[in-house]
mmCIF file of C-alpha atoms and ligand atoms in Angstrom:
data_model
loop_
_atom_site.group_PDB
_atom_site.id
_atom_site.type_symbol
_atom_site.label_atom_id
_atom_site.label_comp_id
_atom_site.label_asym_id
_atom_site.label_seq_id
_atom_site.Cartn_x
_atom_site.Cartn_y
_atom_site.Cartn_z
ATOM 1 C CA MET A 1 88.849 -0.367 150.236
ATOM 2 C CA THR A 2 91.092 -3.045 148.681
ATOM 3 C CA LYS A 3 89.740 -2.285 145.200
ATOM 4 C CA GLU A 4 90.608 1.398 145.527
ATOM 5 C CA ILE A 5 94.071 0.604 146.843
ATOM 6 C CA GLU A 6 94.718 -1.698 143.885
ATOM 7 C CA LYS A 7 93.473 0.919 141.456
ATOM 8 C CA VAL A 8 95.859 3.549 142.867
ATOM 9 C CA ALA A 9 98.714 1.035 142.715
ATOM 10 C CA GLN A 10 97.958 0.254 139.049
ATOM 11 C CA TRP A 11 97.869 3.971 138.227
ATOM 12 C CA ILE A 12 101.198 4.515 139.963
ATOM 13 C CA VAL A 13 102.868 1.694 138.077
ATOM 14 C CA ASN A 14 101.434 2.864 134.754
ATOM 15 C CA ALA A 15 102.196 6.556 135.293
ATOM 16 C CA LYS A 16 105.270 8.230 133.864
ATOM 17 C CA ARG A 17 105.330 11.126 136.350
ATOM 18 C CA VAL A 18 103.819 10.750 139.798
ATOM 19 C CA VAL A 19 103.532 13.902 141.923
ATOM 20 C CA VAL A 20 102.684 13.530 145.614
ATOM 21 C CA PHE A 21 101.164 16.534 147.370
ATOM 22 C CA ALA A 22 101.508 16.370 151.171
ATOM 23 C CA GLY A 23 99.605 18.319 153.843
ATOM 24 C CA ALA A 24 99.479 18.548 157.632
ATOM 25 C CA GLY A 25 97.369 15.373 157.906
ATOM 26 C CA LEU A 26 100.425 13.389 156.877
ATOM 27 C CA SER A 27 102.410 14.586 159.870
ATOM 28 C CA THR A 28 99.749 14.451 162.582
ATOM 29 C CA GLU A 29 100.292 10.693 162.513
ATOM 30 C CA SER A 30 103.891 11.370 163.502
ATOM 31 C CA GLY A 31 102.669 13.237 166.561
ATOM 32 C CA ILE A 32 103.056 16.741 165.137
ATOM 33 C CA PRO A 33 100.065 18.779 166.256
ATOM 34 C CA ASP A 34 97.993 20.561 163.659
ATOM 35 C CA PHE A 35 98.630 24.107 164.841
ATOM 36 C CA ARG A 36 95.279 25.349 163.692
ATOM 37 C CA SER A 37 93.296 22.865 165.801
ATOM 38 C CA PRO A 38 91.710 23.853 169.162
ATOM 39 C CA GLY A 39 94.299 23.946 171.918
ATOM 40 C CA GLY A 40 97.001 24.519 169.290
ATOM 41 C CA VAL A 41 99.467 27.347 169.613
ATOM 42 C CA TRP A 42 97.205 29.801 167.781
ATOM 43 C CA ASP A 43 94.820 29.568 170.697
ATOM 44 C CA ARG A 44 97.466 30.835 173.045
ATOM 45 C CA TYR A 45 99.239 33.412 170.879
ATOM 46 C CA ASN A 46 97.991 36.308 168.874
ATOM 47 C CA PRO A 47 98.709 35.567 165.194
ATOM 48 C CA GLU A 48 99.205 39.294 164.540
ATOM 49 C CA ASP A 49 102.377 39.156 166.577
ATOM 50 C CA PHE A 50 103.713 36.844 163.920
ATOM 51 C CA TYR A 51 103.125 38.831 160.777
ATOM 52 C CA PHE A 52 106.348 39.166 158.901
ATOM 53 C CA GLN A 53 106.134 42.954 158.947
ATOM 54 C CA ASN A 54 106.045 42.957 162.754
ATOM 55 C CA PHE A 55 108.976 40.564 162.925
ATOM 56 C CA ILE A 56 110.993 42.968 160.792
ATOM 57 C CA SER A 57 109.975 46.081 162.642
ATOM 58 C CA ASN A 58 110.239 45.369 166.354
ATOM 59 C CA GLU A 59 112.274 43.426 168.888
ATOM 60 C CA THR A 60 109.294 42.486 171.104
ATOM 61 C CA SER A 61 107.533 40.754 168.189
ATOM 62 C CA ARG A 62 110.761 38.943 167.324
ATOM 63 C CA GLU A 63 111.129 37.653 170.876
ATOM 64 C CA LYS A 64 107.491 36.487 170.920
ATOM 65 C CA TYR A 65 107.968 34.895 167.522
ATOM 66 C CA TRP A 66 111.036 32.954 168.648
ATOM 67 C CA GLN A 67 109.255 31.755 171.773
ATOM 68 C CA MET A 68 106.298 30.440 169.790
ATOM 69 C CA ALA A 69 108.527 29.037 167.063
ATOM 70 C CA THR A 70 110.487 27.143 169.710
ATOM 71 C CA GLU A 71 107.278 25.650 171.052
ATOM 72 C CA MET A 72 106.399 24.446 167.552
ATOM 73 C CA TYR A 73 109.890 23.213 166.820
ATOM 74 C CA GLU A 74 110.367 20.923 169.838
ATOM 75 C CA PRO A 75 107.827 18.227 168.794
ATOM 76 C CA MET A 76 109.111 18.406 165.208
ATOM 77 C CA LYS A 77 112.669 17.770 166.303
ATOM 78 C CA LYS A 78 111.640 14.545 168.042
ATOM 79 C CA ALA A 79 109.149 13.339 165.425
ATOM 80 C CA GLN A 80 109.853 10.289 163.295
ATOM 81 C CA PRO A 81 108.486 9.578 159.822
ATOM 82 C CA ASN A 82 105.357 7.399 159.791
ATOM 83 C CA LEU A 83 104.238 4.711 157.333
ATOM 84 C CA ALA A 84 103.032 7.307 154.806
ATOM 85 C CA HIS A 85 106.396 9.133 154.751
ATOM 86 C CA LEU A 86 108.207 5.810 154.441
ATOM 87 C CA ALA A 87 105.934 4.663 151.606
ATOM 88 C CA ILE A 88 106.637 7.886 149.688
ATOM 89 C CA ALA A 89 110.387 7.415 150.200
ATOM 90 C CA GLU A 90 110.034 3.874 148.888
ATOM 91 C CA LEU A 91 108.177 5.145 145.800
ATOM 92 C CA GLU A 92 111.278 7.190 145.002
ATOM 93 C CA ARG A 93 113.510 4.126 145.467
ATOM 94 C CA VAL A 94 111.463 2.064 143.028
ATOM 95 C CA GLY A 95 111.569 4.909 140.491
ATOM 96 C CA LYS A 96 107.918 5.939 140.789
ATOM 97 C CA LEU A 97 108.170 9.474 142.153
ATOM 98 C CA ASP A 98 108.620 12.670 140.199
ATOM 99 C CA CYS A 99 108.510 14.875 143.308
ATOM 100 C CA ILE A 100 106.772 15.662 146.599
ATOM 101 C CA ILE A 101 105.158 19.053 146.932
ATOM 102 C CA THR A 102 104.770 19.562 150.665
ATOM 103 C CA GLN A 103 103.030 22.107 152.878
ATOM 104 C CA ASN A 104 104.843 20.674 155.890
ATOM 105 C CA VAL A 105 107.888 22.301 157.440
ATOM 106 C CA ASP A 106 108.929 19.426 159.687
ATOM 107 C CA GLY A 107 111.653 17.857 157.526
ATOM 108 C CA LEU A 108 110.072 14.391 157.808
ATOM 109 C CA HIS A 109 110.376 13.618 154.085
ATOM 110 C CA HIS A 110 114.122 14.091 154.431
ATOM 111 C CA LYS A 111 114.204 11.900 157.528
ATOM 112 C CA ALA A 112 112.203 9.221 155.686
ATOM 113 C CA GLY A 113 114.916 9.067 153.039
ATOM 114 C CA ASN A 114 113.611 11.076 150.088
ATOM 115 C CA SER A 115 116.380 12.949 148.330
ATOM 116 C CA GLU A 116 116.643 16.696 148.605
ATOM 117 C CA LYS A 117 116.022 17.234 144.880
ATOM 118 C CA LYS A 118 112.652 15.457 145.050
ATOM 119 C CA ILE A 119 111.232 17.631 147.848
ATOM 120 C CA LEU A 120 109.578 20.980 147.184
ATOM 121 C CA GLU A 121 108.822 22.720 150.476
ATOM 122 C CA LEU A 122 106.161 25.323 149.719
ATOM 123 C CA HIS A 123 106.116 26.761 153.206
ATOM 124 C CA GLY A 124 109.836 26.483 153.837
ATOM 125 C CA THR A 125 111.414 24.397 156.566
ATOM 126 C CA ALA A 126 111.660 24.615 160.337
ATOM 127 C CA MET A 127 114.887 22.628 160.256
ATOM 128 C CA HIS A 128 116.931 25.624 159.141
ATOM 129 C CA VAL A 129 117.264 29.266 160.074
ATOM 130 C CA THR A 130 118.034 32.015 157.573
ATOM 131 C CA CYS A 131 119.542 35.462 157.908
ATOM 132 C CA LEU A 132 117.067 37.904 156.406
ATOM 133 C CA SER A 133 119.924 40.203 155.279
ATOM 134 C CA CYS A 134 122.706 38.015 153.847
ATOM 135 C CA HIS A 135 120.626 34.806 153.477
ATOM 136 C CA LYS A 136 123.203 32.693 155.320
ATOM 137 C CA ARG A 137 121.626 29.378 156.301
ATOM 138 C CA TYR A 138 122.087 27.854 159.756
ATOM 139 C CA ASP A 139 121.195 24.501 161.210
ATOM 140 C CA ARG A 140 118.126 25.099 163.396
ATOM 141 C CA GLU A 141 119.439 23.197 166.381
ATOM 142 C CA ASN A 142 122.535 25.419 166.637
ATOM 143 C CA ILE A 143 120.399 28.524 166.844
ATOM 144 C CA GLN A 144 118.011 26.916 169.324
ATOM 145 C CA GLU A 145 121.018 26.228 171.513
ATOM 146 C CA ARG A 146 121.836 29.948 171.444
ATOM 147 C CA TRP A 147 118.177 30.718 172.212
ATOM 148 C CA ARG A 148 118.268 28.410 175.240
ATOM 149 C CA LYS A 149 121.351 30.236 176.447
ATOM 150 C CA GLY A 150 119.491 33.524 176.423
ATOM 151 C CA GLU A 151 119.554 35.057 172.929
ATOM 152 C CA LYS A 152 115.840 35.672 172.693
ATOM 153 C CA ALA A 153 115.950 37.096 169.159
ATOM 154 C CA PRO A 154 119.214 35.770 167.692
ATOM 155 C CA ARG A 155 121.201 37.621 165.006
ATOM 156 C CA CYS A 156 123.519 36.596 162.191
ATOM 157 C CA ASN A 157 127.150 35.920 163.093
ATOM 158 C CA ASP A 158 128.361 37.335 159.806
ATOM 159 C CA CYS A 159 126.340 40.474 159.252
ATOM 160 C CA GLY A 160 124.245 41.087 162.384
ATOM 161 C CA GLY A 161 121.028 40.639 160.355
ATOM 162 C CA LEU A 162 117.812 39.213 161.775
ATOM 163 C CA LEU A 163 117.654 35.429 162.034
ATOM 164 C CA LYS A 164 114.356 33.709 161.378
ATOM 165 C CA PRO A 165 113.375 30.063 161.023
ATOM 166 C CA ALA A 166 113.236 29.292 157.291
ATOM 167 C CA THR A 167 109.450 28.873 157.310
ATOM 168 C CA ILE A 168 107.057 31.189 155.498
ATOM 169 C CA SER A 169 105.201 33.534 157.863
ATOM 170 C CA PHE A 170 101.965 35.437 157.401
ATOM 171 C CA GLY A 171 102.691 38.330 155.114
ATOM 172 C CA GLN A 172 105.886 36.791 153.773
ATOM 173 C CA SER A 173 105.965 35.859 150.095
ATOM 174 C CA MET A 174 106.033 32.213 149.036
ATOM 175 C CA PRO A 175 109.416 30.847 147.932
ATOM 176 C CA GLU A 176 109.424 31.725 144.229
ATOM 177 C CA THR A 177 111.564 28.914 142.864
ATOM 178 C CA GLU A 178 109.732 26.166 144.755
ATOM 179 C CA THR A 179 106.271 27.520 143.919
ATOM 180 C CA GLU A 180 107.081 27.879 140.233
ATOM 181 C CA GLU A 181 108.563 24.429 140.077
ATOM 182 C CA ALA A 182 105.569 22.972 141.916
ATOM 183 C CA TYR A 183 103.183 24.420 139.312
ATOM 184 C CA GLU A 184 105.421 23.242 136.508
ATOM 185 C CA ARG A 185 105.595 19.695 137.898
ATOM 186 C CA SER A 186 101.831 19.668 138.545
ATOM 187 C CA SER A 187 101.164 20.576 134.935
ATOM 188 C CA ARG A 188 103.523 17.922 133.572
ATOM 189 C CA CYS A 189 102.567 14.942 135.744
ATOM 190 C CA ASP A 190 100.113 12.241 134.726
ATOM 191 C CA LEU A 191 99.186 11.215 138.274
ATOM 192 C CA PHE A 192 98.694 13.652 141.157
ATOM 193 C CA ILE A 193 98.198 12.142 144.620
ATOM 194 C CA VAL A 194 97.073 14.355 147.515
ATOM 195 C CA ILE A 195 97.832 12.970 150.976
ATOM 196 C CA GLY A 196 96.563 14.540 154.200
ATOM 197 C CA SER A 197 95.546 17.962 152.966
ATOM 198 C CA SER A 198 92.114 19.558 153.055
ATOM 199 C CA LEU A 199 93.264 21.720 150.101
ATOM 200 C CA VAL A 200 92.088 25.039 151.477
ATOM 201 C CA VAL A 201 95.379 26.975 151.763
ATOM 202 C CA GLN A 202 96.273 28.855 148.571
ATOM 203 C CA PRO A 203 98.142 28.770 146.263
ATOM 204 C CA ALA A 204 98.812 25.120 147.021
ATOM 205 C CA ALA A 205 95.135 24.261 146.830
ATOM 206 C CA SER A 206 95.014 25.153 143.150
ATOM 207 C CA MET A 207 97.645 22.616 142.145
ATOM 208 C CA PRO A 208 95.309 19.589 141.874
ATOM 209 C CA ALA A 209 93.201 21.605 139.423
ATOM 210 C CA VAL A 210 96.290 22.491 137.388
ATOM 211 C CA ALA A 211 97.212 18.808 137.204
ATOM 212 C CA LYS A 212 93.665 17.849 136.196
ATOM 213 C CA ARG A 213 93.512 20.529 133.524
ATOM 214 C CA HIS A 214 96.640 19.091 131.919
ATOM 215 C CA GLY A 215 95.191 15.608 131.812
ATOM 216 C CA ALA A 216 96.543 13.996 134.980
ATOM 217 C CA LYS A 217 94.539 11.600 137.120
ATOM 218 C CA LEU A 218 93.798 12.964 140.580
ATOM 219 C CA VAL A 219 93.759 10.797 143.723
ATOM 220 C CA ILE A 220 92.907 12.237 147.145
ATOM 221 C CA ILE A 221 93.750 10.381 150.365
ATOM 222 C CA ASN A 222 92.489 12.290 153.390
ATOM 223 C CA ARG A 223 90.630 11.613 156.610
ATOM 224 C CA ASP A 224 87.907 14.158 155.827
ATOM 225 C CA PRO A 225 86.288 15.408 152.619
ATOM 226 C CA THR A 226 88.271 18.111 150.802
ATOM 227 C CA ALA A 227 87.504 21.051 148.558
ATOM 228 C CA CYS A 228 88.634 19.056 145.498
ATOM 229 C CA ASP A 229 86.874 15.716 146.064
ATOM 230 C CA GLU A 230 84.428 16.402 143.262
ATOM 231 C CA MET A 231 87.074 16.715 140.574
ATOM 232 C CA ALA A 232 89.064 13.710 141.784
ATOM 233 C CA ASP A 233 89.200 10.405 139.893
ATOM 234 C CA LEU A 234 89.425 8.562 143.190
ATOM 235 C CA VAL A 235 88.967 9.618 146.820
ATOM 236 C CA ILE A 236 89.989 7.485 149.804
ATOM 237 C CA HIS A 237 88.878 8.675 153.222
ATOM 238 C CA GLY A 238 91.289 7.058 155.644
ATOM 239 C CA GLN A 239 94.462 7.378 157.663
ATOM 240 C CA ALA A 240 97.417 8.344 155.491
ATOM 241 C CA GLY A 241 99.800 5.847 157.097
ATOM 242 C CA SER A 242 97.792 2.664 156.695
ATOM 243 C CA VAL A 243 96.420 3.616 153.261
ATOM 244 C CA MET A 244 99.884 4.411 151.892
ATOM 245 C CA ALA A 245 101.438 1.290 153.387
ATOM 246 C CA ASN A 246 98.811 -0.775 151.555
ATOM 247 C CA VAL A 247 99.251 1.178 148.334
ATOM 248 C CA LEU A 248 103.003 0.595 148.470
ATOM 249 C CA GLU A 249 102.585 -3.125 149.065
ATOM 250 C CA SER A 250 100.221 -3.322 146.121
ATOM 251 C CA VAL A 251 102.635 -1.311 143.903
ATOM 252 C CA LYS A 252 105.411 -3.766 144.715
ATOM 253 C CA ALA A 253 103.162 -6.719 143.911
ATOM 254 C CA VAL A 254 102.243 -5.229 140.523
ATOM 255 C CA LEU A 255 105.899 -4.445 139.764
ATOM 256 C CA ALA A 256 106.918 -8.000 140.723
ATOM 257 C CA ASP A 257 104.201 -9.454 138.486
ATOM 258 C CA ARG A 258 105.495 -7.493 135.531
ATOM 259 C CA SER A 259 109.170 -8.297 135.881
HETATM 260 ZN ZN1 ZN B 301 123.658 37.627 157.740
#
């Protein structure tokens, strides 16, 4: 694998715009369960209760939603960034990161030290809560505290509107600004690195193809084969943390050689 690692490192150093695309596989190594796996929360709850339309229309769905969302939030709150998150943060520090497009809602890129402006959260974030009426933003932990004290479907202090974690639910539209910017950045980059995503969830899954079409090199680092392996310039099947730690080390060696 050393040869592949060195190749990726060379490409990173030579690239003008590096876009990293992060999926759930990046965060499982931080102990965050993949919710779609057997035994995950979807096995115990009925996803239909969590359609956005149901959240809007009835109190019972809202209470069920908040209970499930709390169950998902607790491990995220405790989770710490792993070697892959830290390597991506370091890429920003050495000036080799255009942005991270992430499907994760756990806030671990922030915790790892990437700056807010570099992170595009396609599915929103579980670290904040938004009022669906006036769009006021709350810190998640404050609202969870209210939930623990008995507000089973909390409402906005200012306007009485419905509060919902700032993640994108089934039936809720993708965040327009982030999605547009993600496509724009994908089309302008010259190196697109996928880490820990099987690339099946749309529209995110089409971004590697957009990058390719505009001439970027495509690297995929994932434990299992993905839907885009065939179009990739390089595929590494491995654990995100150890692969990225090695890539970073190699990037630093190349940078040191050239200075
Ligand atoms: Zn409000």
